[in-house]
Coordinates of C-alpha atoms and ligand atoms in Angstrom, one line a residue:
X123 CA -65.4 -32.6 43.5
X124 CA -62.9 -31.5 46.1
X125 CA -59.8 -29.6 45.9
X126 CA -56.4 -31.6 45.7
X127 CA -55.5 -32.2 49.3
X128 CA -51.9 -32.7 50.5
X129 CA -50.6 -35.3 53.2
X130 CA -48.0 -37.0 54.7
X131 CA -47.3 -41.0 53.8
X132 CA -44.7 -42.9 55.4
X133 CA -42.7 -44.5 53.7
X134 CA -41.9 -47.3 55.5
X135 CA -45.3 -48.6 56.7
X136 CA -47.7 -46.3 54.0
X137 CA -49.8 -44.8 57.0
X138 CA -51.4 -41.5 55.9
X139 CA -50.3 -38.4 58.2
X140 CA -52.9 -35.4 57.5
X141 CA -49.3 -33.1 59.0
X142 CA -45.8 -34.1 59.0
X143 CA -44.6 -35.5 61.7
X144 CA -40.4 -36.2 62.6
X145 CA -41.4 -40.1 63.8
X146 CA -44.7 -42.2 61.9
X147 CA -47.1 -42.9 65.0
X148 CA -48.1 -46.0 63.3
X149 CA -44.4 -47.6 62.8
X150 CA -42.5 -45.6 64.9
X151 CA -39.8 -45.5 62.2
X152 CA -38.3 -41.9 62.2
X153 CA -37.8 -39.6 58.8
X154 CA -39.9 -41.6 56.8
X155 CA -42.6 -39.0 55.8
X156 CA -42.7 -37.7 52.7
X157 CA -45.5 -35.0 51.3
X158 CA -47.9 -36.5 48.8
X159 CA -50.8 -34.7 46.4
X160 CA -54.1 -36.8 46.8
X161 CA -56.4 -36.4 43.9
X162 CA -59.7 -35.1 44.6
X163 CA -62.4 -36.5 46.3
X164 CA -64.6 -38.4 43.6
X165 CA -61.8 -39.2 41.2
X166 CA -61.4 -42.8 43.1
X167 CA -64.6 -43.7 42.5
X168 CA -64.7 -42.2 38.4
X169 CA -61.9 -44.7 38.2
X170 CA -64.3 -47.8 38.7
X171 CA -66.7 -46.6 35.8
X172 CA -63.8 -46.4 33.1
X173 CA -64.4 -47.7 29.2
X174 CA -61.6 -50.0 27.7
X175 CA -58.5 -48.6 26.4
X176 CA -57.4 -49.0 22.7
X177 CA -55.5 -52.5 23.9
X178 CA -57.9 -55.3 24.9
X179 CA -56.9 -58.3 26.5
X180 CA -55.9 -61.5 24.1
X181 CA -55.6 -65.0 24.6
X182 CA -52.4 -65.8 26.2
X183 CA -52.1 -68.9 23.6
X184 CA -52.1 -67.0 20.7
X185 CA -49.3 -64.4 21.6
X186 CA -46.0 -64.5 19.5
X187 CA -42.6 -64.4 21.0
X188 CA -39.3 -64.7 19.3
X189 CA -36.1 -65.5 21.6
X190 CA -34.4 -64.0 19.3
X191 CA -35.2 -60.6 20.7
X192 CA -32.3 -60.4 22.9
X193 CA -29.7 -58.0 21.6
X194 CA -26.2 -58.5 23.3
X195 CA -24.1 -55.4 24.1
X196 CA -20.6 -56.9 22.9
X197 CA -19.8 -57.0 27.3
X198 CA -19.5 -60.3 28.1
X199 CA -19.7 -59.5 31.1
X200 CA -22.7 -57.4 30.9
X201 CA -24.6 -59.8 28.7
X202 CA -24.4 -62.9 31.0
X203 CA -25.9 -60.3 33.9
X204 CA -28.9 -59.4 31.9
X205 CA -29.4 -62.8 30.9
X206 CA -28.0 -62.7 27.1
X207 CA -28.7 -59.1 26.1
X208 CA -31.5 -55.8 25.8
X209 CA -34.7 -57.0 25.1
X210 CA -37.0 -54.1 23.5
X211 CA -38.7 -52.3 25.7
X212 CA -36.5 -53.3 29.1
X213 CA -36.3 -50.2 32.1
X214 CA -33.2 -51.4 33.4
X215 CA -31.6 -49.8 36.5
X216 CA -28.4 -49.3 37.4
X217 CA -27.2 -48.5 41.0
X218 CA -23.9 -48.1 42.6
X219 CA -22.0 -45.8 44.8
X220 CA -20.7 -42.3 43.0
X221 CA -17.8 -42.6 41.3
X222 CA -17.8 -46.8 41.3
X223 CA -17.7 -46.1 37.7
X224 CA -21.2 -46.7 36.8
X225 CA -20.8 -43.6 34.2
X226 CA -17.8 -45.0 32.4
X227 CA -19.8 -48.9 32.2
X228 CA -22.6 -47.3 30.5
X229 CA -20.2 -45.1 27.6
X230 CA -18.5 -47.8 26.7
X231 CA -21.5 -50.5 26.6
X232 CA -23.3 -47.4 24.4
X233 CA -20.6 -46.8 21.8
X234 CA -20.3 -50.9 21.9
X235 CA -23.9 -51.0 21.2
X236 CA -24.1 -48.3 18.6
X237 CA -22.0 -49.7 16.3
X238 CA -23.6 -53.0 16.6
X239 CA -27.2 -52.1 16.2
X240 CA -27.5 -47.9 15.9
X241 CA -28.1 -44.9 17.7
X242 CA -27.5 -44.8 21.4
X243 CA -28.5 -41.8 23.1
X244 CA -26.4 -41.1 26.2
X245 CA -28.5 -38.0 28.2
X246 CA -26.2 -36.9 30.9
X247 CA -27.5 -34.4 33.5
X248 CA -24.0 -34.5 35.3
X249 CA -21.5 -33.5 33.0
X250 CA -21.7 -31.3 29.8
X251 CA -21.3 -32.7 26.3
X252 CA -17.2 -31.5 26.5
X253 CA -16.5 -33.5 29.2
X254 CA -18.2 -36.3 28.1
X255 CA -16.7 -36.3 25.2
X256 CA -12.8 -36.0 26.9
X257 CA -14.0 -39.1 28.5
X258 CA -15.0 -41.4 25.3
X259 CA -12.0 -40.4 23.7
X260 CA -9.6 -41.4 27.0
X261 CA -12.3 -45.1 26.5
X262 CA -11.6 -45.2 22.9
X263 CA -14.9 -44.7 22.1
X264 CA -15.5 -43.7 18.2
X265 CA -18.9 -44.8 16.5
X266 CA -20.9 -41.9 15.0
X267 CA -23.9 -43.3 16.0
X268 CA -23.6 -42.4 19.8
X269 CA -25.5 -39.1 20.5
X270 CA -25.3 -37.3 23.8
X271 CA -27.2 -35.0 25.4
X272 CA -26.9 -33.0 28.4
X273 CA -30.1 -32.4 30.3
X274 CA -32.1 -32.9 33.4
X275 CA -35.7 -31.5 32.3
X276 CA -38.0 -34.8 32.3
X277 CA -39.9 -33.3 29.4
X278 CA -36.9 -32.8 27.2
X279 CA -35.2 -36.0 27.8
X280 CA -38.5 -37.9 26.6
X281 CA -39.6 -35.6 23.8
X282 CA -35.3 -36.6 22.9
X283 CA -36.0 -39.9 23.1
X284 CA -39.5 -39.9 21.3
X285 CA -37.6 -37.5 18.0
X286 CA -34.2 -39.4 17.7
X287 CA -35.8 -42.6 18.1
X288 CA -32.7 -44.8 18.9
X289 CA -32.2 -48.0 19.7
X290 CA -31.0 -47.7 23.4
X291 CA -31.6 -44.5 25.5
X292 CA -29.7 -43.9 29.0
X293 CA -30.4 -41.7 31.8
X294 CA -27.3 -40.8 33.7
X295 CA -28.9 -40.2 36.4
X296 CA -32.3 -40.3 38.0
X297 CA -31.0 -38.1 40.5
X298 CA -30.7 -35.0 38.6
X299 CA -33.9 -35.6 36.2
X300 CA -36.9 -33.4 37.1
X301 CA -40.9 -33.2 35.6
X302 CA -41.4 -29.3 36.0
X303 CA -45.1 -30.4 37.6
X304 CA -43.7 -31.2 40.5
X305 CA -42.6 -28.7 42.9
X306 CA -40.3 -30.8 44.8
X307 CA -36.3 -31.4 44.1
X308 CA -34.4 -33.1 41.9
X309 CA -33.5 -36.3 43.6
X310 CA -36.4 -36.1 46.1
X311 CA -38.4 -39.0 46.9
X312 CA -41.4 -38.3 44.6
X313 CA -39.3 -36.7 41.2
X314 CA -37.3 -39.8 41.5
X315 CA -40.3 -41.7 41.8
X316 CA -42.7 -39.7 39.1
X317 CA -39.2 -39.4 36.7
X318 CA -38.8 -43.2 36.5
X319 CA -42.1 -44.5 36.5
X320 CA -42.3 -42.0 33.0
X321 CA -39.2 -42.9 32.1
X322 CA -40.7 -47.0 32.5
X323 CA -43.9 -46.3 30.8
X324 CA -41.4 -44.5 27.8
X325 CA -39.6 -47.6 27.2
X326 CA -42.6 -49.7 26.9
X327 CA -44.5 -48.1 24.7
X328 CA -41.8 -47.3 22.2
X329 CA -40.5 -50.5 22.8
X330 CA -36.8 -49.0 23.3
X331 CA -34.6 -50.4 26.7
X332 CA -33.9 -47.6 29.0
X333 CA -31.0 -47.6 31.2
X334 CA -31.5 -45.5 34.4
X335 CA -28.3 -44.7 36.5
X336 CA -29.5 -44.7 40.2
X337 CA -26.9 -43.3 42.8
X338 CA -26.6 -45.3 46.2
X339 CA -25.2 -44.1 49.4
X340 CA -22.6 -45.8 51.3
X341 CA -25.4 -47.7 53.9
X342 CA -27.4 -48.2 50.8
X343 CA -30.6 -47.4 51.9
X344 CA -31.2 -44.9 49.7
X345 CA -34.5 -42.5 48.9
X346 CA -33.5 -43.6 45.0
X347 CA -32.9 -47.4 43.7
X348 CA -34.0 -49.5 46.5
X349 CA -37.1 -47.5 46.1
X350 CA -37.1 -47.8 42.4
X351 CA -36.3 -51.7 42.0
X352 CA -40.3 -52.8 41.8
X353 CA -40.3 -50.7 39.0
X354 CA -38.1 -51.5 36.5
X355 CA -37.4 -54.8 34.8
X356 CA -34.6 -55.3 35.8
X357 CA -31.6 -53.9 38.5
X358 CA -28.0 -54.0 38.3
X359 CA -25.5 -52.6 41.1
X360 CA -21.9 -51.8 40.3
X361 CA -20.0 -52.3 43.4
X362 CA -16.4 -52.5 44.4
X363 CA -14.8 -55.9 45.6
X364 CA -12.3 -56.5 49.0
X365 CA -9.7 -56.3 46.1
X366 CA -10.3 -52.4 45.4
X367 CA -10.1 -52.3 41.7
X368 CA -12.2 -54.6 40.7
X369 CA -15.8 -53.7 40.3
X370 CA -18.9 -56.4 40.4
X371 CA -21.9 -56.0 37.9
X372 CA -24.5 -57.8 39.8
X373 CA -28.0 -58.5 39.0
X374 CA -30.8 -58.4 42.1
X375 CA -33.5 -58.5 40.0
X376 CA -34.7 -59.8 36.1
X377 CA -37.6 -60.5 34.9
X378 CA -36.6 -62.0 32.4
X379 CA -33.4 -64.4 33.2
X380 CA -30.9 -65.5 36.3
X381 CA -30.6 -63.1 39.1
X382 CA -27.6 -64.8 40.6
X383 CA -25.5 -63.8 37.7
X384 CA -22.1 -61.5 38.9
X385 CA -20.2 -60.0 36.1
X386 CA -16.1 -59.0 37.0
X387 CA -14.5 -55.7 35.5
X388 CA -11.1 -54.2 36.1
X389 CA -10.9 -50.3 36.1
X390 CA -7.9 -49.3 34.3
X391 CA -6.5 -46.2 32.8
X392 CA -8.6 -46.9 29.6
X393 CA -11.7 -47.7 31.6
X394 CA -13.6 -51.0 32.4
X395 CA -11.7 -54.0 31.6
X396 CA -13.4 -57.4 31.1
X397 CA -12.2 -59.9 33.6
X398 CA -13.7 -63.0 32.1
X399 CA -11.4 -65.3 34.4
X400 CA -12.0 -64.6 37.5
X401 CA -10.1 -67.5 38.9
X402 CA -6.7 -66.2 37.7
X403 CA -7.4 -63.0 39.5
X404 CA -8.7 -63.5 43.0
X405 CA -7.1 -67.5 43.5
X406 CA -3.8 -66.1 41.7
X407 CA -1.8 -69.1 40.3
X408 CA -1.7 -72.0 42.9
X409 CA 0.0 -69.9 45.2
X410 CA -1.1 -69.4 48.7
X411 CA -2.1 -65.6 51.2
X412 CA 0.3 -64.7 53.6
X413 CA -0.4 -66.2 57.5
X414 CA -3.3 -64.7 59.3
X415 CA -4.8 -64.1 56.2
X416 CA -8.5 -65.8 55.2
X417 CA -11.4 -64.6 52.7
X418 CA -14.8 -65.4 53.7
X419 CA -18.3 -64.0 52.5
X420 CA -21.0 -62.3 54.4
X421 CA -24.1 -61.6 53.3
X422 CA -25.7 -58.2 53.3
X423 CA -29.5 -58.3 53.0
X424 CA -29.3 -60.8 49.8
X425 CA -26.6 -60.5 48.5
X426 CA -22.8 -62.0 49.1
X427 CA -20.0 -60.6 49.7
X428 CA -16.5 -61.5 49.8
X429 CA -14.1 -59.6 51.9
X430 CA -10.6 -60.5 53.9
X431 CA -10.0 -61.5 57.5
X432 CA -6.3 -60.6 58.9
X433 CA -5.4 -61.6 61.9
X434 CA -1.9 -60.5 63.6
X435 CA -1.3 -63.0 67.2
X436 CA 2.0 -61.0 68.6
X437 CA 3.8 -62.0 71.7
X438 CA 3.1 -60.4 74.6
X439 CA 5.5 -57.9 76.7
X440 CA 4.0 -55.3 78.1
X441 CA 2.5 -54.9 81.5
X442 CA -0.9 -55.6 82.2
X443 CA -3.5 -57.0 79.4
X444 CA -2.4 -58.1 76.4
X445 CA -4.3 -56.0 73.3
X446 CA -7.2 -57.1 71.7
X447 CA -7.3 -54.9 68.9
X448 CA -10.0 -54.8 66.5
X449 CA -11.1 -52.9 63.0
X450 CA -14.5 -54.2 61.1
X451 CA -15.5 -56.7 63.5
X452 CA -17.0 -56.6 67.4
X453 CA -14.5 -56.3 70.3
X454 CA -16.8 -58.9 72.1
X455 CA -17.2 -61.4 68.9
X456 CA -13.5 -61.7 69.0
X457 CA -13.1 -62.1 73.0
X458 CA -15.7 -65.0 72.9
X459 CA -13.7 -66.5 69.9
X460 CA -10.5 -66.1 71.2
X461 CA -11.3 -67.3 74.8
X462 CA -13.0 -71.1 72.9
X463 CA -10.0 -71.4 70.9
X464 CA -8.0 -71.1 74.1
X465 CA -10.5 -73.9 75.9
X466 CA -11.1 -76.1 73.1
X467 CA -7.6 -76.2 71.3
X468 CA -5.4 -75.6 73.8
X469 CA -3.9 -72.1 73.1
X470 CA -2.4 -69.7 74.9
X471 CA -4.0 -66.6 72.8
X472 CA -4.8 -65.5 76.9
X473 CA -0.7 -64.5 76.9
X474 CA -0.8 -62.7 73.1
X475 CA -1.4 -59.6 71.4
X476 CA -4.0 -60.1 69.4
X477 CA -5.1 -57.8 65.9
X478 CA -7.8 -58.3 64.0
X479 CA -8.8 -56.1 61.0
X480 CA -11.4 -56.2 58.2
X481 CA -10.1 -55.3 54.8
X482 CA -11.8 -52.5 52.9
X483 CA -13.2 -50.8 56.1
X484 CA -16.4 -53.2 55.4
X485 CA -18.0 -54.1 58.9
X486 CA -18.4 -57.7 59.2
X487 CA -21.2 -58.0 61.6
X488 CA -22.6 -61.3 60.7
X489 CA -22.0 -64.3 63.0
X490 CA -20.9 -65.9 60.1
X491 CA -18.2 -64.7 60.0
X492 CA -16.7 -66.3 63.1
X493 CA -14.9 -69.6 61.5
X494 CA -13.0 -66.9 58.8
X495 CA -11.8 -64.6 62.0
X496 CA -10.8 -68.1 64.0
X497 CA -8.8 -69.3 61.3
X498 CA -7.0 -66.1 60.8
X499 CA -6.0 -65.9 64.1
X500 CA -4.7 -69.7 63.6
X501 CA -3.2 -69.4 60.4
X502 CA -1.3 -66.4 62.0
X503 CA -0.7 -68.2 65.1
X504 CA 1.0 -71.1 63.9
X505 CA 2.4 -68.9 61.1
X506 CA 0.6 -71.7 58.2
X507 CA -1.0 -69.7 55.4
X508 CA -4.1 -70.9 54.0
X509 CA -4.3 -72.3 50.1
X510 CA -5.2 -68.4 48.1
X511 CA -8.5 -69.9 46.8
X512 CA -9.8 -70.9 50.0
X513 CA -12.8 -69.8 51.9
X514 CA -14.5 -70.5 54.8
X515 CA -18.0 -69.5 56.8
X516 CA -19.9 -70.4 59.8
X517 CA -20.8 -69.7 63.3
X518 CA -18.6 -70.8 65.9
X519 CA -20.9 -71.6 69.4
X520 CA -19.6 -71.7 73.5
X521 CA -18.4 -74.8 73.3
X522 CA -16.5 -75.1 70.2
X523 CA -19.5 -76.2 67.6
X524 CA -19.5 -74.9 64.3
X525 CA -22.7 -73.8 63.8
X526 CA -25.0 -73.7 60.2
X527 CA -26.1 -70.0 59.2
X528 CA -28.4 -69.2 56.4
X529 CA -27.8 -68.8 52.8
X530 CA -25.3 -71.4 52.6
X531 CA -25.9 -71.7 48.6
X532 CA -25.6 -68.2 47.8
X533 CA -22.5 -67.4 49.7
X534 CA -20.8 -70.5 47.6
X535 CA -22.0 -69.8 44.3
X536 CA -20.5 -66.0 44.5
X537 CA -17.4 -67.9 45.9
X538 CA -17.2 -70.3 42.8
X539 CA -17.9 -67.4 40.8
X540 CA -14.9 -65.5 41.5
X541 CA -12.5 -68.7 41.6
X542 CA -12.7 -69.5 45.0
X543 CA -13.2 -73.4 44.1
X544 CA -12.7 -74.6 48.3
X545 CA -13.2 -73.4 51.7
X546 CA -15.1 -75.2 54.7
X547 CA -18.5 -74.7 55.6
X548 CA -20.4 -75.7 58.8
X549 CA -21.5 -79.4 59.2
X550 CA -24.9 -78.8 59.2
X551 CA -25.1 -76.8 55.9
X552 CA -23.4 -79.8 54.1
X553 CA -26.1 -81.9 55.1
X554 CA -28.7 -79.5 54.0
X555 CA -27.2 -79.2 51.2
X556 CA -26.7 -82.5 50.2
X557 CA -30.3 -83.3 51.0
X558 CA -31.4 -80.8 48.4
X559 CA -29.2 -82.6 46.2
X560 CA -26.5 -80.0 46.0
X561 CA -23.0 -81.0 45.9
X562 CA -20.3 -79.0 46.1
X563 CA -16.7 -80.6 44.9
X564 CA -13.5 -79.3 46.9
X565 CA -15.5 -77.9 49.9
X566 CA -14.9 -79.7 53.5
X567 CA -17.1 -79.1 56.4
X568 CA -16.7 -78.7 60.2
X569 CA -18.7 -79.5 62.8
X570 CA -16.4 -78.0 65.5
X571 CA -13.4 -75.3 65.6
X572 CA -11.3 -79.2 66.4
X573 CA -12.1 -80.2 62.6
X574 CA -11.1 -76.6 61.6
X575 CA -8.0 -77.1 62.9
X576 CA -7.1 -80.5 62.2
X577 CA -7.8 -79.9 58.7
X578 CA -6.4 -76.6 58.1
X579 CA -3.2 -76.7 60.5
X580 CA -2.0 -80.5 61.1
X581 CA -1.4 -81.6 57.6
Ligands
TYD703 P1 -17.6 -42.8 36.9 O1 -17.9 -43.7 35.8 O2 -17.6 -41.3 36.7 O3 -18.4 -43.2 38.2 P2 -20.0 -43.0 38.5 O4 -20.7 -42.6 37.3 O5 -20.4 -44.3 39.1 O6 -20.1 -41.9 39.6 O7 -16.1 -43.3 37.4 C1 -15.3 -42.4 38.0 C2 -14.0 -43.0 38.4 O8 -13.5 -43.9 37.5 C3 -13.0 -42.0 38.7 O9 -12.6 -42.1 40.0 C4 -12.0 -42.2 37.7 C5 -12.1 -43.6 37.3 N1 -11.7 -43.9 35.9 C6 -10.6 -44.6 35.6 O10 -9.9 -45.1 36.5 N2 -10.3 -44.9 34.3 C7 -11.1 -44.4 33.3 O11 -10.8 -44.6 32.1 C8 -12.2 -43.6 33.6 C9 -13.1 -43.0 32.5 C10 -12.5 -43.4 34.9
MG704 MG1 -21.5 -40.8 36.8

């Protein structure tokens, strides 16, 4: 048998390098290799000639489950997004941005949790027990049953676990927890990697659901959770909303309920707040957004996102062009829009100032987007605000079409989730829709930016 040999695997498309390379000849993606230990020659084949283990395979048929399993955390909010509760034995991730408040979510779901069912144990490798502790007592937090630790050593944290046997363990966060066998850094691709995949193999043989904190960088590709999500059970992200304090608790990925499920919070002086009405929040009470204002959701990868589309149409009198001004959205997108609302409608946007900006300094890139900008620069234009729980999506083509864009359904169901009960959709993804059977009450449909207007400005 050989020695253990060390190469370079790419990340992105899993070619093996023998050196490291800056670009992967195979994918040409750049940065993607990472070092990897291959066992020796001979231990691949030993593999095939293994004996059973302890646990043999049974009949499916005969296997006993109880629904009853499910324990809920006392979060509404967090409940629904697991899909009722903590079943034993769960590796449940949770990713978000740093300081989204992923931290104070888990302290007060653990001291929730111990006094419901017993000991939590809350290992921290980014703060020390003191400050910890200032922050359960600014959340209120008081049952004796929640233990924390501070620690980053792999082999600590589990032999913590394995002795204080508790009912819920979390890891806050991946990031800092090292295995001493490996060389590389905490937070590099293969510690994260190694850590969690211990960490999963933990939970399910002592049956105990472990929480894994996974930070995310702003462009969310990160080394960490996207990496991570195939596995763990199940992956939560905590993200902010267009409305800054709010935070979303939204599940990507459960094996074992709904992955569309969104949960609101509120981050106040005292920590996360419930918001189990989201309707009374984000449509306020009947009341209407300011001109030029609209809210329409883009998707990023799979998942919806709401944000805010204002629009500013100023008269013109300077020399020269008039200014096309533009923050979270392309300087082009908006020429092509403006110059069919001017053909099609009959507008003089040609002789205005025109501002468009994208609340939250998100980049709305998406196509989809095009029917929110147009109306903004309508509703600002004639100065007529739209209803405060109203949304609209779609494409807008040359010659004044509304076009249908993909993922209709999810974009509306995050909508209806966060009280945004009407809006207008393109034509064409009414008609899918209602051929799948889908009906959506309250929500018009354009086929052109004429219908948009009509319905939106000449009532
Ligand atoms: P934190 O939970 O530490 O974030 P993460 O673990 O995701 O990095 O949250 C930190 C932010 O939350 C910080 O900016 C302060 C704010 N915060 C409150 O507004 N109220 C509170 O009661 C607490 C504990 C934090
Ligand atoms: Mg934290």
């Amino acid at each position: 048998m050989g020695k253990p040999k060390t190469v370079f695997c790419c990340t992105a498309c899993g070619h093996v390098h023998p050196k490291w390379f800056g670009r992967c000849s195979q994918c040409g993606e750049w940065n993607t290799l990472v070092e990897e230990i291959q066992p020796p020659a001979g231990v691949r084949e030993e593999v095939l000639r293994a004996t059973p283990g302890s646990s043999r395979a049974e009949p499916l048929s005969g296997i006993q489950v109880s629904e009853s399993e499910r324990y809920a955390t006392g979060i509404a909010e967090m409940d629904r997004v697991l899909g009722g509760g903590l079943l034993p034995g769960a590796a449940i991730l949770l990713g978000g941005e740093p300081g989204i408040g992923k931290s104070t979510l888990l302290l007060q779901a653990a001291d929730q949790i111990a006094a419901r069912y017993g000991r939590v144990l809350y290992i921290s490798g980014e703060e020390s027990p003191a400050q910890i502790k200032l922050r359960a007592q600014r959340l209120g937090s008081q049952s004796p049953e929640l233990f924390v630790k501070a620690d980053t050593q792999l082999e600590s944290i589990i032999a913590e676990i394995r002795s204080l046997q508790p009912f819920l363990a979390i890891v806050d966060s991946i990031q800092t927890t090292a295995w001493s066998e490996l060389t590389s850094a905490p937070g590099s691709v293969g510690q994260v990697r190694d850590c969690t995949a211990l960490l999963v193999r933990l939970a399910k043989e002592t049956a105990t659901p472990i929480v894994l904190v996974g930070h995310v960088t702003k462009d969310g590709n990160i080394a960490g959770p996207r990496m991570l999500e195939h596995l763990v059970d199940v992956v939560l992200y905590f993200e902010g909303d267009p409305h800054r304090h709010y935070r979303i608790l939204r599940g990507i990925k459960n094996r074992f309920g709904s992955t569309y499920e969104i949960g609101l919070f509120e981050m106040s002086e005292k920590g996360l707040r419930e918001v189990p009405n989201p309707a009374a929040v984000f449509a306020g009470t009947g009341g209407s957004r300011p001109p030029g204002s609209v809210v329409t959701v883009m998707l990023e990868g799979n998942r919806p996102l709401l944000l805010e589309v204002q629009a500013l149409v100023a008269p013109f009198h300077g020399y020269g062009f008039p200014r096309r001004t533009v923050t979270g959205i392309d300087a082009n997108r908006l020429a092509m829009i403006l110059a069919v609302l001017e053909k099609r409608l009959n507008i003089p946007l040609g002789s205005r100032d025109v501002f468009v900006n994208v609340t939250g300094g998100i980049t709305l890139s998406e196509p989809a987007g095009d029917l929110g900008i147009a109306a903004a620069i309508l509703s600002s234009y004639f100065d007529i605000s739209l209803p405060s729980q109203y949304i609209l999506f779609g494409e807008i083509g040359l010659s004044g079409e509304v076009r249908a864009v993909h993922g209709a359904e999810p974009r509306i169901r995050e909508a209806r989730q966060l009280g945004y009960n009407a809006g207008m959709i393109p034509a064409g993804n009414a008609r899918d829709l209602r051929r799948q059977g889908i009906h959506f009450e309250g929500w018009a449909q354009a086929g052109a930016v004429e219908e948009m207007k009509a319905a939106l400005f000449e009532s």
